[in-house]
Tab-separated table of C-alpha atoms and ligand atoms in Angstrom:
chain	number	residue	atom	x	y	z
Z	1	MET	CA	15.198	50.302	-5.353
Z	2	ILE	CA	15.778	46.752	-6.425
Z	3	SER	CA	16.770	44.048	-4.009
Z	4	THR	CA	19.743	41.887	-4.808
Z	5	GLY	CA	19.429	38.309	-5.910
Z	6	SER	CA	16.512	39.003	-8.211
Z	7	TYR	CA	16.645	38.612	-11.938
Z	8	LEU	CA	16.287	42.362	-12.218
Z	9	SER	CA	19.485	43.181	-10.411
Z	10	GLU	CA	21.418	40.831	-12.638
Z	11	LYS	CA	20.056	41.862	-15.960
Z	12	PHE	CA	22.609	44.570	-16.519
Z	13	GLN	CA	25.410	42.064	-16.357
Z	14	ILE	CA	23.996	39.939	-19.138
Z	15	VAL	CA	25.803	40.345	-22.424
Z	16	GLY	CA	23.518	41.044	-25.383
Z	17	LYS	CA	23.223	37.978	-27.552
Z	18	GLN	CA	22.270	39.505	-30.874
Z	19	GLU	CA	25.574	41.026	-31.930
Z	20	THR	CA	26.756	40.397	-35.444
Z	21	PRO	CA	30.368	39.211	-35.894
Z	22	ARG	CA	31.256	42.551	-37.509
Z	23	LYS	CA	30.080	44.444	-34.443
Z	24	THR	CA	32.069	42.335	-31.998
Z	25	GLN	CA	35.291	43.495	-33.668
Z	26	PHE	CA	34.572	46.902	-32.187
Z	27	ALA	CA	33.581	45.660	-28.778
Z	28	THR	CA	32.885	48.601	-26.497
Z	29	LYS	CA	31.422	49.053	-23.064
Z	30	SER	CA	27.933	49.125	-24.541
Z	31	HIS	CA	28.297	45.502	-25.552
Z	32	LEU	CA	28.180	44.561	-21.907
Z	33	SER	CA	24.709	46.039	-21.512
Z	34	PRO	CA	21.617	44.138	-22.536
Z	35	HIS	CA	19.903	44.995	-25.749
Z	36	PRO	CA	17.296	47.559	-24.609
Z	37	SER	CA	14.524	45.688	-26.407
Z	38	GLU	CA	15.148	42.555	-24.367
Z	39	HIS	CA	14.323	44.028	-20.979
Z	40	LEU	CA	11.696	46.026	-19.194
Z	41	SER	CA	12.610	49.487	-18.047
Z	42	PRO	CA	13.767	49.470	-14.405
Z	43	THR	CA	11.031	51.991	-13.566
Z	44	GLN	CA	8.336	49.623	-14.815
Z	45	ILE	CA	9.072	46.966	-12.199
Z	46	SER	CA	9.742	47.480	-8.495
Z	47	LEU	CA	10.464	45.076	-5.700
Z	48	ASP	CA	10.007	47.788	-3.067
Z	49	ASP	CA	6.808	47.803	-1.025
Z	50	GLY	CA	4.213	49.608	-3.140
Z	51	GLY	CA	1.788	49.944	-0.231
Z	52	ASN	CA	2.025	53.730	-0.293
Z	53	ILE	CA	1.075	54.030	-3.985
Z	54	ASN	CA	-2.280	55.853	-3.878
Z	55	THR	CA	-2.577	57.554	-7.238
Z	56	GLY	CA	-3.890	56.119	-10.483
Z	57	LEU	CA	-5.594	52.821	-10.960
Z	58	ARG	CA	-4.322	49.961	-8.800
Z	59	ILE	CA	-4.844	46.282	-9.526
Z	60	TYR	CA	-4.106	43.772	-6.739
Z	61	THR	CA	-3.417	40.111	-7.534
Z	62	ASP	CA	-3.131	37.014	-5.384
Z	63	GLY	CA	-2.988	33.224	-5.544
Z	64	SER	CA	-3.958	30.783	-2.834
Z	65	LYS	CA	-3.599	27.092	-2.164
Z	66	THR	CA	-5.481	25.341	0.629
Z	67	GLU	CA	-6.337	21.705	1.324
Z	68	LYS	CA	-9.521	22.157	-0.698
Z	69	GLY	CA	-8.074	23.722	-3.818
Z	70	VAL	CA	-6.117	26.385	-5.648
Z	71	GLY	CA	-7.432	29.827	-6.543
Z	72	ALA	CA	-6.267	32.942	-8.386
Z	73	ALA	CA	-7.757	36.429	-8.234
Z	74	PHE	CA	-7.336	40.125	-8.884
Z	75	CYS	CA	-9.347	43.229	-8.036
Z	76	VAL	CA	-9.236	46.825	-9.263
Z	77	LEU	CA	-9.138	49.750	-6.846
Z	78	THR	CA	-10.199	53.159	-8.131
Z	79	ASP	CA	-9.507	55.801	-5.477
Z	80	VAL	CA	-10.787	53.900	-2.437
Z	81	ASN	CA	-13.421	51.729	-4.088
Z	82	ILE	CA	-13.102	48.252	-5.519
Z	83	THR	CA	-14.573	48.540	-9.013
Z	84	HIS	CA	-13.815	45.158	-10.581
Z	85	ARG	CA	-13.201	41.617	-9.344
Z	86	TRP	CA	-11.996	38.455	-11.082
Z	87	SER	CA	-11.224	35.031	-9.689
Z	88	THR	CA	-10.871	31.427	-10.818
Z	89	ARG	CA	-10.227	27.983	-9.435
Z	90	LEU	CA	-7.367	25.753	-10.606
Z	91	SER	CA	-6.744	22.032	-10.310
Z	92	LEU	CA	-5.557	20.811	-6.919
Z	93	ARG	CA	-2.437	19.597	-8.700
Z	94	ASN	CA	-1.484	23.145	-9.681
Z	95	THR	CA	0.924	25.048	-7.477
Z	96	VAL	CA	0.392	28.308	-5.651
Z	97	PHE	CA	3.046	29.810	-7.940
Z	98	GLN	CA	0.962	28.882	-10.993
Z	99	ALA	CA	-2.006	30.606	-9.350
Z	100	GLU	CA	0.053	33.748	-8.599
Z	101	ILE	CA	1.432	33.985	-12.126
Z	102	LEU	CA	-2.005	33.366	-13.711
Z	103	ALA	CA	-3.506	36.117	-11.531
Z	104	LEU	CA	-0.762	38.485	-12.725
Z	105	LEU	CA	-1.407	37.594	-16.379
Z	106	LYS	CA	-5.145	38.208	-15.996
Z	107	ALA	CA	-4.457	41.536	-14.270
Z	108	VAL	CA	-2.085	42.619	-17.051
Z	109	GLU	CA	-4.609	41.579	-19.730
Z	110	HIS	CA	-7.293	43.573	-17.926
Z	111	ALA	CA	-4.968	46.579	-17.720
Z	112	VAL	CA	-4.213	46.320	-21.442
Z	113	SER	CA	-7.949	46.427	-22.214
Z	114	LEU	CA	-8.379	49.733	-20.342
Z	115	PRO	CA	-7.678	53.199	-21.811
Z	116	THR	CA	-4.026	54.147	-21.323
Z	117	GLN	CA	-3.645	55.769	-17.889
Z	118	GLN	CA	-1.466	55.729	-14.803
Z	119	LEU	CA	-1.789	52.165	-13.528
Z	120	THR	CA	0.054	49.917	-11.078
Z	121	ILE	CA	-0.359	46.193	-10.517
Z	122	LEU	CA	0.497	45.229	-6.952
Z	123	VAL	CA	1.699	41.696	-6.333
Z	124	ASP	CA	2.614	40.249	-2.923
Z	125	ASN	CA	4.832	37.544	-4.434
Z	126	GLN	CA	8.365	38.387	-5.595
Z	127	ALA	CA	8.867	35.126	-7.490
Z	128	SER	CA	6.123	35.889	-9.978
Z	129	ILE	CA	7.423	39.446	-10.481
Z	130	ASN	CA	10.904	38.101	-11.186
Z	131	SER	CA	9.543	35.542	-13.648
Z	132	ALA	CA	7.446	38.145	-15.430
Z	133	ALA	CA	10.522	40.381	-15.818
Z	134	ASN	CA	12.552	37.571	-17.344
Z	135	PRO	CA	12.143	37.380	-21.131
Z	136	LYS	CA	13.668	33.903	-21.080
Z	137	SER	CA	11.514	32.491	-18.300
Z	138	HIS	CA	10.733	28.789	-18.639
Z	139	ASN	CA	7.164	29.558	-17.666
Z	140	SER	CA	5.006	30.267	-20.727
Z	141	ILE	CA	2.570	32.452	-18.747
Z	142	ALA	CA	5.491	34.545	-17.470
Z	143	ARG	CA	6.718	35.055	-21.051
Z	144	LYS	CA	3.212	36.207	-22.078
Z	145	ILE	CA	3.228	38.732	-19.229
Z	146	PHE	CA	6.673	39.964	-20.250
Z	147	LYS	CA	5.527	40.592	-23.845
Z	148	LEU	CA	2.441	42.488	-22.719
Z	149	LEU	CA	4.379	44.627	-20.240
Z	150	HIS	CA	7.080	45.258	-22.805
Z	151	SER	CA	4.570	46.566	-25.340
Z	152	HIS	CA	2.628	48.548	-22.703
Z	153	PRO	CA	5.276	50.444	-20.735
Z	154	HIS	CA	2.662	52.522	-18.886
Z	155	ILE	CA	1.620	49.405	-16.928
Z	156	ARG	CA	3.786	49.221	-13.828
Z	157	VAL	CA	4.215	46.251	-11.529
Z	158	SER	CA	5.216	46.589	-7.890
Z	159	TRP	CA	5.662	44.228	-5.009
Z	160	ILE	CA	3.458	44.833	-1.967
Z	161	LYS	CA	3.780	43.419	1.537
Z	162	ALA	CA	1.122	40.753	2.183
Z	163	HIS	CA	-1.266	40.843	5.139
Z	164	ALA	CA	-0.334	44.426	5.968
Z	165	GLY	CA	-3.894	45.733	5.860
Z	166	TYR	CA	-3.914	47.168	2.311
Z	167	ILE	CA	-7.573	46.793	1.256
Z	168	GLY	CA	-6.840	45.804	-2.336
Z	169	ASN	CA	-4.389	43.120	-1.251
Z	170	GLU	CA	-6.763	41.833	1.435
Z	171	GLU	CA	-9.599	41.633	-1.090
Z	172	ALA	CA	-7.490	39.774	-3.689
Z	173	ASP	CA	-6.410	37.362	-0.951
Z	174	ARG	CA	-10.029	36.794	0.094
Z	175	LEU	CA	-11.165	36.242	-3.523
Z	176	ALA	CA	-8.375	33.735	-4.239
Z	177	LYS	CA	-9.143	31.779	-1.041
Z	178	GLU	CA	-12.852	31.801	-1.807
Z	179	ALA	CA	-12.193	30.391	-5.307
Z	180	ALA	CA	-9.816	27.783	-3.869
Z	181	GLU	CA	-12.343	26.586	-1.320
Z	182	THR	CA	-15.565	26.685	-3.340
Z	183	GLU	CA	-16.444	23.472	-5.122
Z	184	ASN	CA	-17.986	23.959	-8.585
Z	185	PHE	CA	-16.302	27.353	-8.864
Z	186	PRO	CA	-15.490	28.080	-12.552
Z	187	GLU	CA	-12.147	26.419	-13.226
Z	188	THR	CA	-9.295	27.463	-15.507
Z	189	PRO	CA	-7.507	24.474	-17.004
Z	190	LEU	CA	-3.801	25.056	-16.718
Z	191	GLU	CA	-1.002	22.728	-17.660
Z	192	LEU	CA	0.210	20.724	-14.699
Z	193	PRO	CA	3.484	21.777	-13.092
Z	194	LYS	CA	6.635	20.116	-14.451
Z	195	SER	CA	7.442	18.688	-11.008
Z	196	PHE	CA	4.106	16.862	-10.985
Z	197	ILE	CA	4.533	15.492	-14.522
Z	198	LYS	CA	8.047	14.281	-13.726
Z	199	THR	CA	6.923	12.421	-10.606
Z	200	PHE	CA	3.894	11.021	-12.406
Z	201	LEU	CA	5.948	9.707	-15.354
Z	202	ARG	CA	8.603	8.239	-13.082
Z	203	GLN	CA	5.955	6.356	-11.089
Z	204	LYS	CA	4.371	5.061	-14.311
Z	205	MET	CA	7.735	3.952	-15.642
Z	206	LEU	CA	8.689	2.210	-12.386
Z	207	ALA	CA	5.322	0.424	-12.264
Z	208	THR	CA	5.757	-0.862	-15.829
Z	209	TRP	CA	9.305	-1.933	-15.091
Z	210	GLN	CA	8.192	-3.645	-11.875
Z	211	MET	CA	5.540	-5.648	-13.759
Z	212	ALA	CA	8.070	-6.758	-16.367
Z	213	TRP	CA	10.546	-7.629	-13.592
Z	214	ASP	CA	7.976	-9.662	-11.625
Z	215	ASP	CA	6.662	-11.533	-14.663
Z	216	GLY	CA	9.912	-11.985	-16.533
Z	217	ASP	CA	11.846	-15.205	-16.823
Z	218	THR	CA	15.383	-13.851	-16.928
Z	219	GLY	CA	17.327	-12.577	-13.962
Z	220	ARG	CA	15.295	-14.622	-11.478
Z	221	LEU	CA	18.244	-14.951	-9.085
Z	222	ILE	CA	18.576	-11.177	-8.973
Z	223	HIS	CA	14.817	-10.770	-8.667
Z	224	ASN	CA	15.051	-12.802	-5.500
Z	225	ILE	CA	17.620	-10.432	-4.007
Z	226	ILE	CA	16.206	-7.201	-5.399
Z	227	PRO	CA	12.476	-7.795	-5.807
Z	228	LYS	CA	11.715	-4.106	-6.035
Z	229	VAL	CA	12.888	-2.085	-9.039
Z	230	SER	CA	14.592	1.213	-8.288
Z	231	LEU	CA	16.445	3.992	-10.044
Z	232	ASP	CA	19.108	3.959	-7.345
Z	233	SER	CA	22.304	2.250	-8.344
Z	234	ILE	CA	22.952	-0.962	-6.402
Z	235	ASN	CA	26.745	-0.541	-6.397
Z	236	TRP	CA	27.700	-4.146	-6.952
Z	237	THR	CA	31.210	-5.020	-8.009
Z	238	ARG	CA	31.715	-7.253	-11.020
Z	239	ASN	CA	32.510	-10.194	-8.733
Z	240	GLU	CA	29.376	-9.677	-6.706
Z	241	VAL	CA	27.315	-9.595	-9.896
Z	242	LEU	CA	28.874	-12.886	-10.988
Z	243	PHE	CA	28.112	-14.445	-7.636
Z	244	PHE	CA	24.516	-13.270	-7.335
Z	245	THR	CA	23.677	-14.102	-10.930
Z	246	GLY	CA	25.432	-17.469	-10.622
Z	247	HIS	CA	27.441	-16.775	-13.786
Z	248	GLU	CA	31.035	-17.631	-14.618
Z	249	PRO	CA	33.190	-19.107	-13.206
Z	250	PHE	CA	30.682	-21.428	-11.561
Z	251	PRO	CA	30.580	-24.926	-13.103
Z	252	SER	CA	26.798	-24.982	-12.643
Z	253	PHE	CA	26.559	-22.053	-15.022
Z	254	LEU	CA	29.217	-23.163	-17.481
Z	255	GLN	CA	27.543	-26.529	-17.870
Z	256	ARG	CA	24.133	-24.985	-18.461
Z	257	PHE	CA	25.561	-23.162	-21.449
Z	258	ASN	CA	27.661	-26.095	-22.660
Z	259	LEU	CA	30.868	-24.347	-21.709
Z	260	ALA	CA	31.811	-27.208	-19.424
Z	261	GLU	CA	31.232	-30.963	-19.445
Z	262	THR	CA	29.693	-31.097	-16.031
Z	263	SER	CA	28.209	-28.921	-13.323
Z	264	PHE	CA	30.217	-30.783	-10.679
Z	265	CYS	CA	32.983	-29.247	-8.655
Z	266	SER	CA	36.176	-31.314	-8.250
Z	267	CYS	CA	35.160	-31.954	-4.636
Z	268	GLY	CA	32.099	-33.853	-5.832
Z	269	GLY	CA	29.447	-31.265	-4.990
Z	270	ILE	CA	27.475	-29.255	-7.542
Z	271	GLY	CA	29.427	-26.086	-8.355
Z	272	THR	CA	26.868	-23.436	-7.484
Z	273	PRO	CA	27.654	-20.112	-5.807
Z	274	ILE	CA	26.236	-21.387	-2.509
Z	275	HIS	CA	28.408	-24.502	-2.752
Z	276	TYR	CA	31.613	-22.468	-2.834
Z	277	ALA	CA	30.424	-19.922	-0.282
Z	278	THR	CA	29.369	-22.508	2.309
Z	279	VAL	CA	30.457	-26.121	1.915
Z	280	CYS	CA	33.147	-26.716	-0.721
Z	281	LEU	CA	36.242	-28.370	0.763
Z	282	LEU	CA	38.475	-26.230	-1.453
Z	283	THR	CA	37.198	-22.845	-0.264
Z	284	THR	CA	36.920	-23.274	3.500
Z	285	SER	CA	38.578	-19.942	4.304
Z	286	TYR	CA	35.754	-18.104	2.474
Z	287	HIS	CA	32.840	-19.935	4.053
Z	288	MET	CA	29.710	-18.479	5.563
Z	289	ALA	CA	26.940	-20.265	7.441
Z	290	PRO	CA	24.892	-22.253	4.919
Z	291	PRO	CA	21.149	-21.730	4.422
Z	292	SER	CA	18.603	-24.493	4.773
Z	293	GLN	CA	17.138	-25.443	1.411
Z	294	GLN	CA	13.902	-23.474	1.754
Z	295	HIS	CA	15.763	-20.432	3.042
Z	296	GLN	CA	18.055	-19.952	0.065
Z	297	PRO	CA	16.275	-16.837	-1.238
Z	298	ILE	CA	16.535	-15.181	2.189
Z	299	TRP	CA	20.172	-16.207	2.467
Z	300	PHE	CA	21.047	-14.469	-0.816
Z	301	ARG	CA	19.205	-11.346	0.257
Z	302	ARG	CA	20.998	-11.291	3.612
Z	303	VAL	CA	24.391	-11.742	1.988
Z	304	ALA	CA	23.678	-8.987	-0.509
Z	305	ASN	CA	22.836	-6.592	2.314
Z	306	ASN	CA	25.781	-7.374	4.574
Z	307	SER	CA	29.121	-5.741	3.875
Z	308	THR	CA	31.219	-8.436	5.606
Z	309	SER	CA	29.550	-11.175	3.563
Z	310	ARG	CA	30.011	-9.185	0.398
Z	311	ARG	CA	33.714	-8.763	1.110
Z	312	LYS	CA	34.013	-12.543	1.565
Z	313	ILE	CA	32.257	-13.135	-1.729
Z	314	HIS	CA	34.526	-10.695	-3.467
Z	315	ASN	CA	37.594	-12.569	-2.197
Z	316	LEU	CA	36.041	-15.951	-2.966
Z	317	LEU	CA	35.446	-14.951	-6.579
Z	318	HIS	CA	39.036	-13.735	-6.852
Z	319	PHE	CA	40.212	-17.091	-5.628
Z	320	LEU	CA	37.914	-19.055	-7.971
Z	321	GLN	CA	39.035	-16.999	-10.964
Z	322	ARG	CA	42.715	-17.454	-10.120
Z	323	GLU	CA	42.444	-21.207	-9.568
Z	324	THR	CA	39.825	-22.173	-12.145
Z	325	SER	CA	41.379	-25.515	-13.016
Z	326	LEU	CA	41.283	-26.551	-9.374
Z	327	PHE	CA	37.502	-26.595	-9.378
Z	328	ARG	CA	36.942	-28.502	-12.603
Z	329	PRO	CA	36.840	-32.254	-12.243
Z	330	ASP	CA	39.771	-33.972	-13.894
Z	331	PRO	CA	38.329	-35.373	-17.182
Z	332	ASN	CA	40.375	-38.539	-16.715
B	401	ZN	ZN1	33.558	-28.056	-4.247
């Protein structure tokens, strides 16, 4: 009766969580079953096609998302006549799942308001049925549905195959589409989906970071190589960081921070990263083609994006660190 993979088929394997320590001393088979109050009865929810259900009141729900909008709807079928219709429009940022689950909530609320009678809600979307049957769903609307169903066990929910010609399902589908596509249709404000909020906040954060990065006055050498901020790791080794930031062991850096007398290399040139990587007489085996003055920024970017160049830089830094004294001018 219940297809595998759904929350429903797994619920009987969930261990009840409200045992007292005294009870667990006498653990029995029953402790492996869920607490009956935490779950809906298996007869209340069905993932089989309810298309052949033709007794009692039937309520059909549907959600729809088109290029123009998002809509949710339900309709009530008494015998063969549609006796009640409801539909609403949602924000374009809402998902079709949010529309489906809202339609189910509205259908359940409508069912609760009616005199107790045989009643089935038919939903063509298994995901919303599974959410509604899960007391711990992350979706607040799904948890509302669960509570209502739990306290009104006469209200049954069944899956129904979509677009199979069932009039109630066709009508709910039509109503949801109509609401989705009609501008100025009464709208239901619904919180935006988590996925949207996450993306939105990430973009905001990156934009703020980018502004600070562009306007800042530290890390300018790195800004040249990585002008665009990103959450992806750049995977630089320590040596590469030292090279691209122009930090230790370069005399040009040490002198700037009064850690060395001079920014000169022993060869007579200025001890910058580019000096050692391209022209210094002491590091010829690590040389790369030098940039012209105005092309320095491009040169750094090219080096940073080329694995052979990066390997050379790694080895160069090793060499510089091992032979530090060689590169400092003799004070005498
Ligand atoms: Zn030199």
